[in-house]
């Protein structure tokens, strides 16, 4: 199940509301359908609001010193609502699918994308002024948050269905939040020509992002090969990889296991041993990566890895 849900609206919805969706969602608590986008299987896209809370920061020009994320009785972080305190909140409007076929899962919103967006908000100094590249962005939510701070964000995904156009629409409808330049490019982990095209136009990319891009072993192999290719080029780069461990019960193990995640761990060890004459790798899982600023159900199985490549002087 994806991280957002929505209800449909009639196709003859008031045209004035369509022209001013951002203003409408500032005052509406509804999550509404949106019939402009369609996936390749003909399903109508929906438009959802994703409320978030800004962290306290002078660099964000927020004067309220009490702005913070609070904890519930179980110690989990919660977003403080406006009816509780006068805090700085905002909204992303994201067009997406509630459900898709496997080859179009990028058209859904997944919890790992919101998890990574939380990380960006809390650690925005990392992204300020940087050129950021997101791999397999899906609907573009995480990249849009990064573009609130970065000088430039390159958003990539496969050219299937209308994923790339969907990303462009989401960037346009949230453009009032963005500080950086945004570019959308094709990148297919299975197509070397697209990888080389992105590699040749990275323009001093220093930060890479990826969220929930792994769900089978062949894809993991191609993803890690792509990471190796991109991160072996100057300048030094850091990849923040967020994903959710997905457990299945197997008769062989007689237990619930996360085979895709276990395979990722194996591939991370593989990466650590690659291009050692040129690259020094640092690969670590972040123990407590960030507080929660978006409103969603955060699973304890969400994890984040930081992968850094430092090029050696020859």
Tab-separated table of N, CA and C in Angstrom, residues 196-293:
chain	number	residue	atom	x	y	z
A	196	UNK	N	25.127	6.678	-19.262
A	196	UNK	CA	26.231	7.503	-19.762
A	196	UNK	C	25.754	8.928	-20.033
A	197	UNK	N	24.535	9.070	-20.523
A	197	UNK	CA	23.994	10.405	-20.788
A	197	UNK	C	23.907	11.229	-19.511
A	198	UNK	N	23.414	10.606	-18.440
A	198	UNK	CA	23.331	11.308	-17.159
A	198	UNK	C	24.727	11.590	-16.624
A	199	UNK	N	25.614	10.605	-16.744
A	199	UNK	CA	26.983	10.759	-16.230
A	199	UNK	C	27.700	11.916	-16.921
A	200	UNK	N	27.438	12.116	-18.200
A	200	UNK	CA	28.109	13.165	-18.963
A	200	UNK	C	27.512	14.552	-18.737
A	201	UNK	N	26.423	14.635	-17.987
A	201	UNK	CA	25.790	15.938	-17.762
A	201	UNK	C	25.558	16.218	-16.280
A	202	UNK	N	26.428	15.661	-15.412
A	202	UNK	CA	26.194	15.776	-13.975
A	202	UNK	C	26.602	17.128	-13.402
A	203	UNK	N	27.468	17.886	-14.085
A	203	UNK	CA	27.773	19.262	-13.668
A	203	UNK	C	28.000	19.409	-12.170
A	204	UNK	N	29.047	18.793	-11.666
A	204	UNK	CA	29.419	18.960	-10.260
A	204	UNK	C	28.372	18.450	-9.269
A	205	UNK	N	27.694	17.374	-9.612
A	205	UNK	CA	26.796	16.725	-8.655
A	205	UNK	C	27.607	16.241	-7.461
A	206	UNK	N	27.176	16.595	-6.262
A	206	UNK	CA	27.853	16.136	-5.043
A	206	UNK	C	26.950	15.286	-4.152
A	207	UNK	N	25.640	15.362	-4.358
A	207	UNK	CA	24.696	14.614	-3.531
A	207	UNK	C	23.766	13.816	-4.428
A	208	UNK	N	23.634	12.517	-4.135
A	208	UNK	CA	22.700	11.648	-4.836
A	208	UNK	C	21.639	11.162	-3.853
A	209	UNK	N	20.437	10.937	-4.360
A	209	UNK	CA	19.316	10.453	-3.553
A	209	UNK	C	18.692	9.243	-4.241
A	210	UNK	N	18.197	8.324	-3.436
A	210	UNK	CA	17.424	7.201	-3.958
A	210	UNK	C	16.506	6.704	-2.848
A	211	UNK	N	15.244	6.474	-3.180
A	211	UNK	CA	14.268	6.023	-2.178
A	211	UNK	C	13.441	4.874	-2.741
A	212	UNK	N	13.487	3.748	-2.063
A	212	UNK	CA	12.687	2.577	-2.419
A	212	UNK	C	12.824	2.195	-3.891
A	213	UNK	N	14.060	2.100	-4.351
A	213	UNK	CA	14.289	1.775	-5.755
A	213	UNK	C	14.534	0.284	-5.964
A	214	UNK	N	14.538	-0.504	-4.891
A	214	UNK	CA	14.948	-1.907	-4.966
A	214	UNK	C	13.786	-2.812	-4.566
A	215	UNK	N	13.413	-3.730	-5.470
A	215	UNK	CA	12.390	-4.710	-5.090
A	215	UNK	C	12.631	-6.073	-5.731
A	216	UNK	N	13.736	-6.247	-6.485
A	216	UNK	CA	14.152	-7.587	-6.898
A	216	UNK	C	15.662	-7.573	-7.143
A	217	UNK	N	16.271	-8.748	-7.161
A	217	UNK	CA	17.730	-8.836	-7.205
A	217	UNK	C	18.350	-8.338	-8.509
A	218	UNK	N	17.784	-8.653	-9.687
A	218	UNK	CA	18.366	-8.101	-10.919
A	218	UNK	C	18.355	-6.570	-10.928
A	219	UNK	N	17.293	-5.968	-10.419
A	219	UNK	CA	17.232	-4.513	-10.341
A	219	UNK	C	18.302	-3.989	-9.381
A	220	UNK	N	18.488	-4.674	-8.258
A	220	UNK	CA	19.518	-4.274	-7.302
A	220	UNK	C	20.900	-4.291	-7.953
A	221	UNK	N	21.185	-5.339	-8.737
A	221	UNK	CA	22.467	-5.426	-9.428
A	221	UNK	C	22.677	-4.231	-10.354
A	222	UNK	N	21.667	-3.919	-11.149
A	222	UNK	CA	21.787	-2.814	-12.110
A	222	UNK	C	21.861	-1.472	-11.391
A	223	UNK	N	21.121	-1.337	-10.317
A	223	UNK	CA	21.188	-0.103	-9.538
A	223	UNK	C	22.587	0.107	-8.977
A	224	UNK	N	23.168	-0.932	-8.389
A	224	UNK	CA	24.493	-0.799	-7.795
A	224	UNK	C	25.561	-0.544	-8.863
A	225	UNK	N	25.415	-1.139	-10.046
A	225	UNK	CA	26.337	-0.843	-11.138
A	225	UNK	C	26.243	0.616	-11.563
A	226	UNK	N	25.016	1.144	-11.555
A	226	UNK	CA	24.810	2.553	-11.893
A	226	UNK	C	25.442	3.456	-10.845
A	227	UNK	N	25.248	3.120	-9.579
A	227	UNK	CA	25.859	3.891	-8.489
A	227	UNK	C	27.371	3.893	-8.637
A	228	UNK	N	27.954	2.737	-8.914
A	228	UNK	CA	29.402	2.637	-9.094
A	228	UNK	C	29.864	3.543	-10.229
A	229	UNK	N	29.153	3.526	-11.349
A	229	UNK	CA	29.544	4.353	-12.505
A	229	UNK	C	29.457	5.835	-12.158
A	230	UNK	N	28.380	6.263	-11.558
A	230	UNK	CA	28.175	7.684	-11.280
A	230	UNK	C	29.110	8.201	-10.195
A	231	UNK	N	29.358	7.378	-9.172
A	231	UNK	CA	30.131	7.849	-8.030
A	231	UNK	C	31.633	7.674	-8.197
A	232	UNK	N	32.057	7.081	-9.321
A	232	UNK	CA	33.483	6.967	-9.612
A	232	UNK	C	33.994	8.165	-10.399
A	233	UNK	N	33.099	9.115	-10.673
A	233	UNK	CA	33.470	10.324	-11.401
A	233	UNK	C	33.588	11.499	-10.423
A	234	UNK	N	34.506	12.452	-10.708
A	234	UNK	CA	34.624	13.624	-9.835
A	234	UNK	C	33.388	14.512	-9.967
A	235	UNK	N	33.093	15.298	-8.910
A	235	UNK	CA	33.807	15.405	-7.638
A	235	UNK	C	33.385	14.306	-6.679
A	236	UNK	N	33.872	14.357	-5.419
A	236	UNK	CA	33.432	13.412	-4.393
A	236	UNK	C	31.923	13.511	-4.230
A	237	UNK	N	31.292	12.380	-3.973
A	237	UNK	CA	29.832	12.349	-3.900
A	237	UNK	C	29.357	11.573	-2.680
A	238	UNK	N	28.134	11.904	-2.239
A	238	UNK	CA	27.473	11.155	-1.170
A	238	UNK	C	26.079	10.769	-1.627
A	239	UNK	N	25.758	9.493	-1.484
A	239	UNK	CA	24.424	8.979	-1.805
A	239	UNK	C	23.678	8.677	-0.518
A	240	UNK	N	22.449	9.188	-0.408
A	240	UNK	CA	21.555	8.842	0.692
A	240	UNK	C	20.496	7.906	0.131
A	241	UNK	N	20.512	6.668	0.594
A	241	UNK	CA	19.640	5.606	0.101
A	241	UNK	C	18.649	5.218	1.187
A	242	UNK	N	17.368	5.456	0.941
A	242	UNK	CA	16.315	5.110	1.904
A	242	UNK	C	15.478	3.970	1.343
A	243	UNK	N	15.114	3.060	2.198
A	243	UNK	CA	14.257	1.960	1.761
A	243	UNK	C	13.536	1.360	2.960
A	244	UNK	N	12.527	0.585	2.658
A	244	UNK	CA	11.775	-0.118	3.701
A	244	UNK	C	12.045	-1.608	3.574
A	245	UNK	N	12.481	-2.217	4.669
A	245	UNK	CA	12.662	-3.670	4.668
A	245	UNK	C	11.284	-4.313	4.515
A	246	UNK	N	11.144	-5.189	3.537
A	246	UNK	CA	9.865	-5.863	3.309
A	246	UNK	C	10.025	-7.340	3.637
A	247	UNK	N	9.289	-7.765	4.648
A	247	UNK	CA	9.439	-9.114	5.166
A	247	UNK	C	8.417	-10.058	4.539
A	248	UNK	N	8.853	-11.267	4.256
A	248	UNK	CA	7.974	-12.332	3.770
A	248	UNK	C	8.275	-13.588	4.574
A	249	UNK	N	7.269	-14.426	4.737
A	249	UNK	CA	7.463	-15.697	5.443
A	249	UNK	C	7.806	-16.768	4.425
A	250	UNK	N	8.893	-17.494	4.674
A	250	UNK	CA	9.284	-18.570	3.765
A	250	UNK	C	9.332	-19.894	4.511
A	251	UNK	N	8.957	-20.954	3.807
A	251	UNK	CA	9.023	-22.295	4.396
A	251	UNK	C	10.468	-22.710	4.604
A	252	UNK	N	11.350	-22.257	3.720
A	252	UNK	CA	12.756	-22.616	3.836
A	252	UNK	C	13.355	-22.091	5.142
A	253	UNK	N	13.007	-20.870	5.499
A	253	UNK	CA	13.543	-20.274	6.725
A	253	UNK	C	12.641	-20.496	7.930
A	254	UNK	N	11.365	-20.834	7.643
A	254	UNK	CA	10.352	-20.953	8.705
A	254	UNK	C	10.329	-19.686	9.559
A	255	UNK	N	10.469	-18.569	8.876
A	255	UNK	CA	10.511	-17.295	9.582
A	255	UNK	C	10.226	-16.184	8.572
A	256	UNK	N	9.962	-14.998	9.111
A	256	UNK	CA	9.805	-13.830	8.255
A	256	UNK	C	11.177	-13.251	7.946
A	257	UNK	N	11.503	-13.107	6.669
A	257	UNK	CA	12.809	-12.608	6.254
A	257	UNK	C	12.609	-11.481	5.244
A	258	UNK	N	13.669	-10.703	5.035
A	258	UNK	CA	13.636	-9.601	4.068
A	258	UNK	C	14.699	-9.882	3.016
A	259	UNK	N	14.407	-10.760	2.055
A	259	UNK	CA	15.442	-11.224	1.116
A	259	UNK	C	16.019	-10.119	0.238
A	260	UNK	N	15.198	-9.175	-0.198
A	260	UNK	CA	15.717	-8.086	-1.042
A	260	UNK	C	16.687	-7.207	-0.263
A	261	UNK	N	16.379	-6.980	0.996
A	261	UNK	CA	17.275	-6.172	1.821
A	261	UNK	C	18.578	-6.920	2.098
A	262	UNK	N	18.476	-8.213	2.364
A	262	UNK	CA	19.683	-9.007	2.599
A	262	UNK	C	20.574	-9.000	1.358
A	263	UNK	N	19.953	-9.055	0.189
A	263	UNK	CA	20.737	-9.020	-1.041
A	263	UNK	C	21.390	-7.656	-1.218
A	264	UNK	N	20.686	-6.582	-0.841
A	264	UNK	CA	21.276	-5.244	-0.892
A	264	UNK	C	22.524	-5.172	-0.017
A	265	UNK	N	22.465	-5.742	1.179
A	265	UNK	CA	23.635	-5.733	2.062
A	265	UNK	C	24.829	-6.400	1.399
A	266	UNK	N	24.563	-7.492	0.702
A	266	UNK	CA	25.628	-8.183	-0.018
A	266	UNK	C	26.213	-7.296	-1.113
A	267	UNK	N	25.351	-6.582	-1.831
A	267	UNK	CA	25.805	-5.705	-2.921
A	267	UNK	C	26.539	-4.479	-2.389
A	268	UNK	N	26.178	-4.012	-1.201
A	268	UNK	CA	26.920	-2.907	-0.601
A	268	UNK	C	28.349	-3.327	-0.278
A	269	UNK	N	28.514	-4.550	0.182
A	269	UNK	CA	29.861	-5.062	0.424
A	269	UNK	C	30.629	-5.199	-0.884
A	270	UNK	N	29.926	-5.587	-1.936
A	270	UNK	CA	30.548	-5.642	-3.264
A	270	UNK	C	31.034	-4.262	-3.684
A	271	UNK	N	30.188	-3.246	-3.496
A	271	UNK	CA	30.544	-1.884	-3.881
A	271	UNK	C	31.780	-1.413	-3.116
A	272	UNK	N	31.859	-1.771	-1.856
A	272	UNK	CA	32.977	-1.340	-1.010
A	272	UNK	C	34.336	-1.799	-1.570
A	273	UNK	N	34.311	-2.822	-2.407
A	273	UNK	CA	35.559	-3.393	-2.930
A	273	UNK	C	35.852	-2.978	-4.373
A	274	UNK	N	35.052	-2.079	-4.931
A	274	UNK	CA	35.199	-1.719	-6.335
A	274	UNK	C	36.057	-0.464	-6.515
A	275	UNK	N	36.815	-0.446	-7.617
A	275	UNK	CA	37.614	0.720	-8.033
A	275	UNK	C	38.496	1.253	-6.900
A	276	UNK	N	39.063	0.365	-6.125
A	276	UNK	CA	39.816	0.795	-4.940
A	276	UNK	C	41.077	1.580	-5.292
A	277	UNK	N	41.567	1.424	-6.504
A	277	UNK	CA	42.741	2.204	-6.908
A	277	UNK	C	42.386	3.669	-7.143
A	278	UNK	N	41.091	3.936	-7.338
A	278	UNK	CA	40.640	5.297	-7.630
A	278	UNK	C	39.743	5.882	-6.555
A	279	UNK	N	39.013	5.012	-5.840
A	279	UNK	CA	37.954	5.492	-4.950
A	279	UNK	C	38.117	4.901	-3.555
A	280	UNK	N	37.952	5.758	-2.557
A	280	UNK	CA	37.844	5.313	-1.166
A	280	UNK	C	36.378	5.395	-0.769
A	281	UNK	N	35.802	4.258	-0.384
A	281	UNK	CA	34.374	4.189	-0.084
A	281	UNK	C	34.123	4.262	1.419
A	282	UNK	N	33.046	4.962	1.780
A	282	UNK	CA	32.532	4.933	3.149
A	282	UNK	C	31.057	4.581	3.062
A	283	UNK	N	30.678	3.465	3.678
A	283	UNK	CA	29.310	2.951	3.584
A	283	UNK	C	28.801	2.654	4.987
A	284	UNK	N	27.748	3.331	5.394
A	284	UNK	CA	27.228	3.144	6.747
A	284	UNK	C	25.720	3.348	6.791
A	285	UNK	N	25.063	2.572	7.655
A	285	UNK	CA	23.654	2.780	7.908
A	285	UNK	C	23.514	3.827	9.004
A	286	UNK	N	22.643	4.811	8.795
A	286	UNK	CA	22.428	5.854	9.788
A	286	UNK	C	21.506	5.324	10.873
A	287	UNK	N	21.977	5.336	12.112
A	287	UNK	CA	21.234	4.724	13.215
A	287	UNK	C	19.945	5.482	13.515
A	288	UNK	N	20.025	6.791	13.628
A	288	UNK	CA	18.840	7.618	13.901
A	288	UNK	C	18.865	8.787	12.927
A	289	UNK	N	18.406	8.545	11.695
A	289	UNK	CA	18.638	9.517	10.638
A	289	UNK	C	17.915	10.845	10.782
A	290	UNK	N	16.691	10.887	11.298
A	290	UNK	CA	15.972	12.162	11.312
A	290	UNK	C	14.685	12.068	12.106
A	291	UNK	N	14.169	13.250	12.476
A	291	UNK	CA	12.832	13.360	13.042
A	291	UNK	C	11.809	13.336	11.907
A	292	UNK	N	10.541	13.391	12.276
A	292	UNK	CA	9.478	13.311	11.275
A	292	UNK	C	8.838	14.675	11.089
A	293	UNK	N	8.780	15.118	9.819
A	293	UNK	CA	8.194	16.410	9.488
A	293	UNK	C	6.979	16.286	8.577
